[in-house]
Coordinates of C-alpha atoms in Angstrom, one line a residue:
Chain A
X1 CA 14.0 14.5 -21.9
X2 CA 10.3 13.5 -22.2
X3 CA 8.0 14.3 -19.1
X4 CA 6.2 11.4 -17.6
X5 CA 3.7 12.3 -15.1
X6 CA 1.6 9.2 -13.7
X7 CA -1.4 10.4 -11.5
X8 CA -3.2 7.8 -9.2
X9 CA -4.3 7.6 -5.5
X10 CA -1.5 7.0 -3.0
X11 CA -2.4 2.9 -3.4
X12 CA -0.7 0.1 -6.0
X13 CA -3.8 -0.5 -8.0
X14 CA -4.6 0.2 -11.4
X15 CA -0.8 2.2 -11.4
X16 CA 1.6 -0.2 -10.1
X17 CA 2.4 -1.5 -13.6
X18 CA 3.3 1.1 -15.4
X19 CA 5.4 2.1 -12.2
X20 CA 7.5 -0.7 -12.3
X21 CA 7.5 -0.4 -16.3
X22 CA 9.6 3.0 -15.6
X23 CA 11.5 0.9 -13.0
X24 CA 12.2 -2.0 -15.3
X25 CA 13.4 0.5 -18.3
X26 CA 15.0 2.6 -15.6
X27 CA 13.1 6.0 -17.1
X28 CA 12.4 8.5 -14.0
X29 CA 8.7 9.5 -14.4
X30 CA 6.4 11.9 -11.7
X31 CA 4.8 10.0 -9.5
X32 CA 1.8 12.2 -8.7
X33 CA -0.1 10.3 -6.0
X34 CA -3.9 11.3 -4.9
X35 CA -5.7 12.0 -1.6
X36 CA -9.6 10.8 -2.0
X37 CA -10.3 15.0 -1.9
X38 CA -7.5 15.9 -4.2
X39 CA -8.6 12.9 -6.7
X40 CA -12.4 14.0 -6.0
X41 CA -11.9 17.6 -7.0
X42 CA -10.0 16.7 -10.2
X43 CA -12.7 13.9 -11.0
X44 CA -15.0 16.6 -13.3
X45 CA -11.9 17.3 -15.6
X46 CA -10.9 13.1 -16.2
X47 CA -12.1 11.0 -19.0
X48 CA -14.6 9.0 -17.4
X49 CA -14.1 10.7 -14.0
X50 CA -11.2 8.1 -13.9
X51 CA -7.5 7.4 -12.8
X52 CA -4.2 6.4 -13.8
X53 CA -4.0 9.2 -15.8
X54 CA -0.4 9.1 -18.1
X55 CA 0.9 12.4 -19.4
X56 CA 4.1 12.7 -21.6
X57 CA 4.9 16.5 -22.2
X58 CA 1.5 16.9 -21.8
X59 CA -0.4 14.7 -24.1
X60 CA -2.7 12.7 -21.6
X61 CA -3.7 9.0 -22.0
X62 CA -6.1 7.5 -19.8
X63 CA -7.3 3.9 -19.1
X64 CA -4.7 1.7 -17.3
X65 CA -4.4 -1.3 -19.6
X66 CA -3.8 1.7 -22.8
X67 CA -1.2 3.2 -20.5
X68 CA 0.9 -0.1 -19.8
X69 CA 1.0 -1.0 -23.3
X70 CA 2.1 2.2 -24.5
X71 CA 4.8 2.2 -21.8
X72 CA 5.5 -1.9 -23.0
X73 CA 5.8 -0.5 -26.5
X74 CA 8.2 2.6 -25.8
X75 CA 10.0 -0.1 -23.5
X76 CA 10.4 -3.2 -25.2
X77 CA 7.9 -5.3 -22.8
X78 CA 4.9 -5.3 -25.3
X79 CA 6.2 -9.1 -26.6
X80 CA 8.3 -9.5 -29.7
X81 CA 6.2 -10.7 -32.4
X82 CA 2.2 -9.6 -33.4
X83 CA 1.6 -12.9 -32.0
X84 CA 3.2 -12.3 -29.2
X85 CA 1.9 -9.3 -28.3
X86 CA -1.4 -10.3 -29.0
X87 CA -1.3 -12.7 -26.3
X88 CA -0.5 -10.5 -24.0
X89 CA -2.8 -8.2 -24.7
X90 CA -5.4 -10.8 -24.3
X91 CA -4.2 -12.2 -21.0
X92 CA -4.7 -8.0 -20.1
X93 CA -8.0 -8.2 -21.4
X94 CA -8.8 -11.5 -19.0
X95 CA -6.9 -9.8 -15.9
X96 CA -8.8 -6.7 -16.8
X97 CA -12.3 -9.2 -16.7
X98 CA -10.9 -10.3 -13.6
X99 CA -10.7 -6.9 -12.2
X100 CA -14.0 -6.0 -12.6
X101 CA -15.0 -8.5 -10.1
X102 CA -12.5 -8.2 -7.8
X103 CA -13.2 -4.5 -7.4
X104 CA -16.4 -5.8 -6.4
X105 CA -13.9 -6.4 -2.7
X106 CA -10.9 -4.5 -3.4
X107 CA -12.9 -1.0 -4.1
X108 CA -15.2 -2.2 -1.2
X109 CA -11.6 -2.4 1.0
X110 CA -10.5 1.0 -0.1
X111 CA -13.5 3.1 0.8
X112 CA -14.7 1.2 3.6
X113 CA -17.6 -1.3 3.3
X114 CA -18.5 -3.2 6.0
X115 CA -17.3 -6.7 6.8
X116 CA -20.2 -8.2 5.9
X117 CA -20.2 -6.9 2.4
X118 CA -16.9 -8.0 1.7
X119 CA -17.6 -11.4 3.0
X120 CA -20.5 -11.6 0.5
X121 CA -18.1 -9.9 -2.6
X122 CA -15.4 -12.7 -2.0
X123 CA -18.0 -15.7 -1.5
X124 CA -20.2 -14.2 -4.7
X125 CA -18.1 -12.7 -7.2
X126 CA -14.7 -12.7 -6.0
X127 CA -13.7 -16.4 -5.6
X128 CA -15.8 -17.5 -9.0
X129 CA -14.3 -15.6 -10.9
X130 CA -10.8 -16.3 -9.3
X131 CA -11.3 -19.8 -9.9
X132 CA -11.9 -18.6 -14.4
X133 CA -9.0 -16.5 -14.4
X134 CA -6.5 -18.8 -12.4
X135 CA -7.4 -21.7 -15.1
X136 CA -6.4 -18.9 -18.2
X137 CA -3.1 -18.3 -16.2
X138 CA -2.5 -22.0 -16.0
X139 CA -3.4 -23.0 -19.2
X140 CA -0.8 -20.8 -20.8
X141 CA 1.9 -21.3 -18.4
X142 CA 1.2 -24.8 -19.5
X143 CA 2.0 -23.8 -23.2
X144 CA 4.9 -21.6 -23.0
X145 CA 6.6 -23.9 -20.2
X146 CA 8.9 -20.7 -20.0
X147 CA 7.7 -20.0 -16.7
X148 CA 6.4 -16.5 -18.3
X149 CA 2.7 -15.6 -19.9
X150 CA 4.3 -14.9 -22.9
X151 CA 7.0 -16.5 -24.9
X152 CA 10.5 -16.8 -23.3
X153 CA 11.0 -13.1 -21.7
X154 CA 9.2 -10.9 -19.5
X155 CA 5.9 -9.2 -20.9
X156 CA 3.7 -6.5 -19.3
X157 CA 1.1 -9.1 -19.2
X158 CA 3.7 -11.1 -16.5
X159 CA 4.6 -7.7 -14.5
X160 CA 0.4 -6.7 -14.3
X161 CA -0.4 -10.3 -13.5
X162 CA 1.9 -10.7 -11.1
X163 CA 1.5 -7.6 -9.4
X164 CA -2.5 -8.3 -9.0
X165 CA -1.2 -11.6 -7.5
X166 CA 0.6 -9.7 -4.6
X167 CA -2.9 -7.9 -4.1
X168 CA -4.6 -11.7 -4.4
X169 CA -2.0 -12.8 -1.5
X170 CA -2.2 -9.9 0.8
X171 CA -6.3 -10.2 0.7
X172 CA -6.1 -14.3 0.2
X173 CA -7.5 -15.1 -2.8
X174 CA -4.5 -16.8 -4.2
X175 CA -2.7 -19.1 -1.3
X176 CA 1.1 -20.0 -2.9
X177 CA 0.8 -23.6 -1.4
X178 CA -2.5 -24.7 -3.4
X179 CA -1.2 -23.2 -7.0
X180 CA 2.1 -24.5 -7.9
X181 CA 2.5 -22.9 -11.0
X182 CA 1.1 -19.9 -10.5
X183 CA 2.9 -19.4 -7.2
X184 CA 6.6 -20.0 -9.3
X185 CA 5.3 -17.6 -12.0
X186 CA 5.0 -15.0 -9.2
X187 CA 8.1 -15.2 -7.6
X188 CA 10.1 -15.5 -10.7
X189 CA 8.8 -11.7 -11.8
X190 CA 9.3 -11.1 -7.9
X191 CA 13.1 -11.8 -8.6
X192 CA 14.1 -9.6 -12.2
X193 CA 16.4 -8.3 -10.9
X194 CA 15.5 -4.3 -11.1
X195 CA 11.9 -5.3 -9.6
X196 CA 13.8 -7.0 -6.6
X197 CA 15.4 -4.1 -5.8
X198 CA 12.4 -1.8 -6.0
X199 CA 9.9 -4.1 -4.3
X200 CA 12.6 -4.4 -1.1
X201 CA 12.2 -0.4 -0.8
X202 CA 8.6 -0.2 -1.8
X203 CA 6.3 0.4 1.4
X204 CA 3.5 -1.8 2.0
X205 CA 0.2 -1.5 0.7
X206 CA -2.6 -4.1 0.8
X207 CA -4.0 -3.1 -2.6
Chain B
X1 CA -2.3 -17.7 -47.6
X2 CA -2.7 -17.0 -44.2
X3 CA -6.6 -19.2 -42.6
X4 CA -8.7 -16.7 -40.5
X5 CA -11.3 -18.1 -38.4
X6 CA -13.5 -16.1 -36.6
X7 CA -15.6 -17.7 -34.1
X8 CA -18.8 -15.8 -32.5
X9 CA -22.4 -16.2 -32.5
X10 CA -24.7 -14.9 -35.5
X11 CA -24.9 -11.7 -34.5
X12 CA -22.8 -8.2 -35.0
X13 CA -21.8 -7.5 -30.8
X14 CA -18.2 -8.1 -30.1
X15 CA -17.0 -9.7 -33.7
X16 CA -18.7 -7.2 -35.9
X17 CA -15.8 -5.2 -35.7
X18 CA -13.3 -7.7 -36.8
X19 CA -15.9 -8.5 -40.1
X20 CA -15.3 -5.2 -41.1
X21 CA -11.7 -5.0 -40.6
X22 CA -11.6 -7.7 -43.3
X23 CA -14.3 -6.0 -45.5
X24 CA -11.6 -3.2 -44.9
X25 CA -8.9 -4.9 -45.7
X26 CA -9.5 -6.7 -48.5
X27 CA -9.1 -9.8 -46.8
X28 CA -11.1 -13.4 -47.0
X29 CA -11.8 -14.9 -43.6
X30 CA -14.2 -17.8 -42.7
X31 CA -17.1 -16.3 -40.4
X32 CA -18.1 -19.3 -38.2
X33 CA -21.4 -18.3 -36.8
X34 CA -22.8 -20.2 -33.4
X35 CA -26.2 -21.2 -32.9
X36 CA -27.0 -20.5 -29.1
X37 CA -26.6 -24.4 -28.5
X38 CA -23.7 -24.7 -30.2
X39 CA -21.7 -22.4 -27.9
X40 CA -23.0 -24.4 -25.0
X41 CA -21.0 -27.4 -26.4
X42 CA -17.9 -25.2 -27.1
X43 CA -18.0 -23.3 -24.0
X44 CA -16.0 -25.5 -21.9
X45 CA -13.0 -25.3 -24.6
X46 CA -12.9 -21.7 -24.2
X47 CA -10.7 -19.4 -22.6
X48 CA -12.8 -18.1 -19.8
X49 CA -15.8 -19.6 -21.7
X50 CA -16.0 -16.9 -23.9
X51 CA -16.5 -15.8 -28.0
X52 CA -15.4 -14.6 -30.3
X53 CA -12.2 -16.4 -30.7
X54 CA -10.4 -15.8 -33.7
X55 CA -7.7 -18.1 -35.3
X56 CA -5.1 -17.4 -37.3
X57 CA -3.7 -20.4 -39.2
X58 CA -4.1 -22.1 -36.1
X59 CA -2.9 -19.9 -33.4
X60 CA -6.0 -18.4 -31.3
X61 CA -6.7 -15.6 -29.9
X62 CA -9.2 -14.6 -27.6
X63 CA -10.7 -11.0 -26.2
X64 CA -12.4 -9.1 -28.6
X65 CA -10.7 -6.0 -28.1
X66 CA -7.3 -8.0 -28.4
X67 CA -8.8 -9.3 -31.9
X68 CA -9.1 -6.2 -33.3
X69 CA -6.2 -4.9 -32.4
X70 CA -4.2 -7.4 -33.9
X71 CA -6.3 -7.0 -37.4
X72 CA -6.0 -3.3 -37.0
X73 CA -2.2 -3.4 -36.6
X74 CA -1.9 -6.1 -39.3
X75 CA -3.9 -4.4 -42.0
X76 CA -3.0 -0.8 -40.8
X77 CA -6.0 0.7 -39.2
X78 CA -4.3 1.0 -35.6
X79 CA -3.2 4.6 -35.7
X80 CA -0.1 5.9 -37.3
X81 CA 1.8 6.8 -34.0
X82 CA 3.0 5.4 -30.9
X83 CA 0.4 8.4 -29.4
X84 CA -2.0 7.8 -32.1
X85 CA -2.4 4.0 -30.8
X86 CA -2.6 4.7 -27.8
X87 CA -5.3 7.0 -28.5
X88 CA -7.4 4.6 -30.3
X89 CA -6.5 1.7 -27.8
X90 CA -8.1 4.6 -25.3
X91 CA -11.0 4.6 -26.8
X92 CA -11.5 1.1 -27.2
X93 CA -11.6 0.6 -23.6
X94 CA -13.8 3.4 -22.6
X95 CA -16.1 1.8 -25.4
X96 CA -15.3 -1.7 -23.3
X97 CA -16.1 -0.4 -20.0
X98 CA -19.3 1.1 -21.4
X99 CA -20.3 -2.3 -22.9
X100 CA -19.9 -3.9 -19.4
X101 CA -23.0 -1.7 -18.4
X102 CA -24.7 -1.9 -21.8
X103 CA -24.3 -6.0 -21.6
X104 CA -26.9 -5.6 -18.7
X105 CA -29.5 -4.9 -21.6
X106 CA -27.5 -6.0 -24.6
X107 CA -27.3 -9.6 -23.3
X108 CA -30.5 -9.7 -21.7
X109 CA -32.2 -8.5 -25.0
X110 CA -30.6 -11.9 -26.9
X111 CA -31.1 -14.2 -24.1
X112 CA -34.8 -12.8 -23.3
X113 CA -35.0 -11.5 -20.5
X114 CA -38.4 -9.4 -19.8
X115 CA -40.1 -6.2 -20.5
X116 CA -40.0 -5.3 -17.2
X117 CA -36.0 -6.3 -16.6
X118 CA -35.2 -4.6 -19.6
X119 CA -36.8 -1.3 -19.0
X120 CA -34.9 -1.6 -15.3
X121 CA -31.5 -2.2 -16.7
X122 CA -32.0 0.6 -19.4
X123 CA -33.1 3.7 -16.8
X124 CA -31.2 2.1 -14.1
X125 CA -28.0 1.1 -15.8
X126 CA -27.4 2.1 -19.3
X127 CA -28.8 5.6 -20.1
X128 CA -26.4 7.0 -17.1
X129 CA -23.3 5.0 -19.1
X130 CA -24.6 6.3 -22.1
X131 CA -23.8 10.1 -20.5
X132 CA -20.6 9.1 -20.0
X133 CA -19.3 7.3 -23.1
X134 CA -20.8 10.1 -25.3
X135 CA -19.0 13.0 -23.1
X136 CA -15.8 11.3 -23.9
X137 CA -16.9 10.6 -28.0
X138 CA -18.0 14.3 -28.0
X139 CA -14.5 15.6 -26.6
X140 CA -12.5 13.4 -28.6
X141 CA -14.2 14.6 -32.0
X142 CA -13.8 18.3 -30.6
X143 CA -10.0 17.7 -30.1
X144 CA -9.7 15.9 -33.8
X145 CA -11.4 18.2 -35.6
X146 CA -11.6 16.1 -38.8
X147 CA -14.4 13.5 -37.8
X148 CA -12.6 10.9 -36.8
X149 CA -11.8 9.8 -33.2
X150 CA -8.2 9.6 -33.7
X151 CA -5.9 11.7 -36.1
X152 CA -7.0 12.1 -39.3
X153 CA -8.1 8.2 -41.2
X154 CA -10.1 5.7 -39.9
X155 CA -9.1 3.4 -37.4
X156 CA -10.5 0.3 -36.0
X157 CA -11.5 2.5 -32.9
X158 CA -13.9 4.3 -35.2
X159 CA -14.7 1.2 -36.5
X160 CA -15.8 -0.2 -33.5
X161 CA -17.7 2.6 -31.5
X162 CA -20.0 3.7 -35.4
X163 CA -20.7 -0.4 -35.3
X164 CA -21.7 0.3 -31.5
X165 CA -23.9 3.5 -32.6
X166 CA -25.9 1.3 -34.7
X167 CA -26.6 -0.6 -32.1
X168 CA -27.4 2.1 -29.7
X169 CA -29.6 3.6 -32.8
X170 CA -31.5 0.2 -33.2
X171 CA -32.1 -0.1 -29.5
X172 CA -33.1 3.6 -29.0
X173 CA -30.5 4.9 -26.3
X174 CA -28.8 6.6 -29.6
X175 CA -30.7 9.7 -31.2
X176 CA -29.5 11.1 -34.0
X177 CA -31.1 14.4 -33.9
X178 CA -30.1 15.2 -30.1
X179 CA -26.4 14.1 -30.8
X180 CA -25.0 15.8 -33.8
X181 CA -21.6 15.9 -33.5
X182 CA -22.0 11.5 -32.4
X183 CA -24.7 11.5 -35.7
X184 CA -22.0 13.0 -38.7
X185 CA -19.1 10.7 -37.5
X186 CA -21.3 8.1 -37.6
X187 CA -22.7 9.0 -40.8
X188 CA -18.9 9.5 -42.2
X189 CA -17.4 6.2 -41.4
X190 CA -21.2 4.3 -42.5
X191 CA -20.1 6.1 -45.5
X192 CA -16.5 5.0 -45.9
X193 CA -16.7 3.3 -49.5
X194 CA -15.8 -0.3 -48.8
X195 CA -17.7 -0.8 -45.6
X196 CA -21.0 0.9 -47.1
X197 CA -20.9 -1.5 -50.3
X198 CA -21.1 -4.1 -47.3
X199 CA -23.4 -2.7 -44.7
X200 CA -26.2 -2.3 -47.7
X201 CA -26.1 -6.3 -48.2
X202 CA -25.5 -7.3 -44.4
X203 CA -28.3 -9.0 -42.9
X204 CA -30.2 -6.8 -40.5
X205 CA -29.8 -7.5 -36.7
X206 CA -30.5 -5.5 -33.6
X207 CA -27.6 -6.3 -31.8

């Protein structure tokens, strides 16, 4: 049996998606969670000083985005076609442009800046660029009318999305109420049924 | 026959990769070239206002990364493996993440920003990124052994980051002499027959 081991900090994050990949193919994987020290001592020896960091017997692939899609591929969540799985590699690459503003708050949040600078993240950075990627998510629910990113089944680009949107909720950037569409894109990943399941046992994080 | 259309402005940065892809491959494509004021008028079409956008008898497709993935899959230069792709995929977005810092000069050299600005962003911002992304080139050619980033042929990951080294070359945070393992790969895929017939006739630009 191939050895997965998935090493993050002890948060959802950059992780969470290829967890519930594993959870959505049912495929058991280690789920090697961080301390700041622990993750700060290792930090020399990572690519980029960085984490997730996926190893299968061994061979180590880092970036997150590289790691869901190699889990979507092994999987069957990568989308069916090259069209297909071009668009959701490209709503990845948006999320991903998304991220590196909201990190600007939810990095802030994790090592403790100060109210103040968070107030000025999510008035700055934060809420413009949510406003940009909230249109791309629209837009192509709008086209597929499948209530899914990506053609008529679930896509990694629907599990990352909609696991970011949690995040968006918890720190309200995304209020349900005011985005319709977006809101029934989220619960309908919410409710596959293996997700269900795990999400009802999964302990609350903010991030 | 299938109608490419590549969409970015006339310059090399994020759709120079795709070009050669093509120039690879064999394959015609029409390369529809912005003027600055042009873009403005598109802009508001675009998926998070951005280039290049490539279409492909119609369907489009935006992210640049995403782009050249899709070519490098279609015309066989995305890595022979599952681990392979993911490799090159890897690589991709360290180079990514490295442009988001190199952009701070990058973009401000083709918009024209000042002396003074530029000399900021490049001590302040790039030449630290710089460390990084060539720690992770230099480990990845150790590991290969062959000169290439990933197994042994060219992939678009090698594609893109030599493209890159030009740039870093032309805008002096690449130096040859002090990087040698960085300097042959470069050297070897500038050298790869089809792309060298078409680097001698392309146009000169910085960026």
């Amino acid at each position: 049996m191939v050895h997965y081991k998935l090493t993050y900090f002890d948060a959802r994050g950059l992780a969470e998606t290829a967890r519930q990949l594993f959870v959505l193919a049912d495929v058991e994987f280690e789920d090697n969670r961080l301390t700041v020290e622990e993750f700060q001592k290792l930090k020399p020896s990572l690519p980029a000083g960085q984490v997730p960091i996926l190893t299968v017997d061994g061979f180590e692939i880092s970036q997150s985005a590289t790691i869901w899609r190699y889990l979507a591929r092994k999987f069957g969540y990568a989308g069916k076609t090259p069209e297909e799985e071009a668009t959701a590699d490209s709503i990845v690459d948006h999320f991903k442009d998304f991220l590196n503003s909201f990190k600007h708050y939810g990095a802030g949040l994790f090592f403790g800046k100060t109210q103040e600078e968070l107030d000025r993240a999510r008035k700055e950075i934060v809420e413009p660029a949510v406003q940009v990627y909230f249109s791309i998510l629209k837009n192509q629910l709008e086209k597929t009318k499948t209530g899914y990113l990506v053609g008529s089944e679930l896509t990694y680009a629907d599990v990352a999305v909609a696991e970011n949107l949690t995040t968006l909720k918890n720190t309200a950037f995304f209020h349900p109420e005011e985005e319709k569409s977006i809101a029934s894109f989220h619960q309908k990943v919410l409710e596959t049924p293996k997700l269900k399941e795990y999400l009802e046992k999964r302990k609350f994080s903010t991030l």
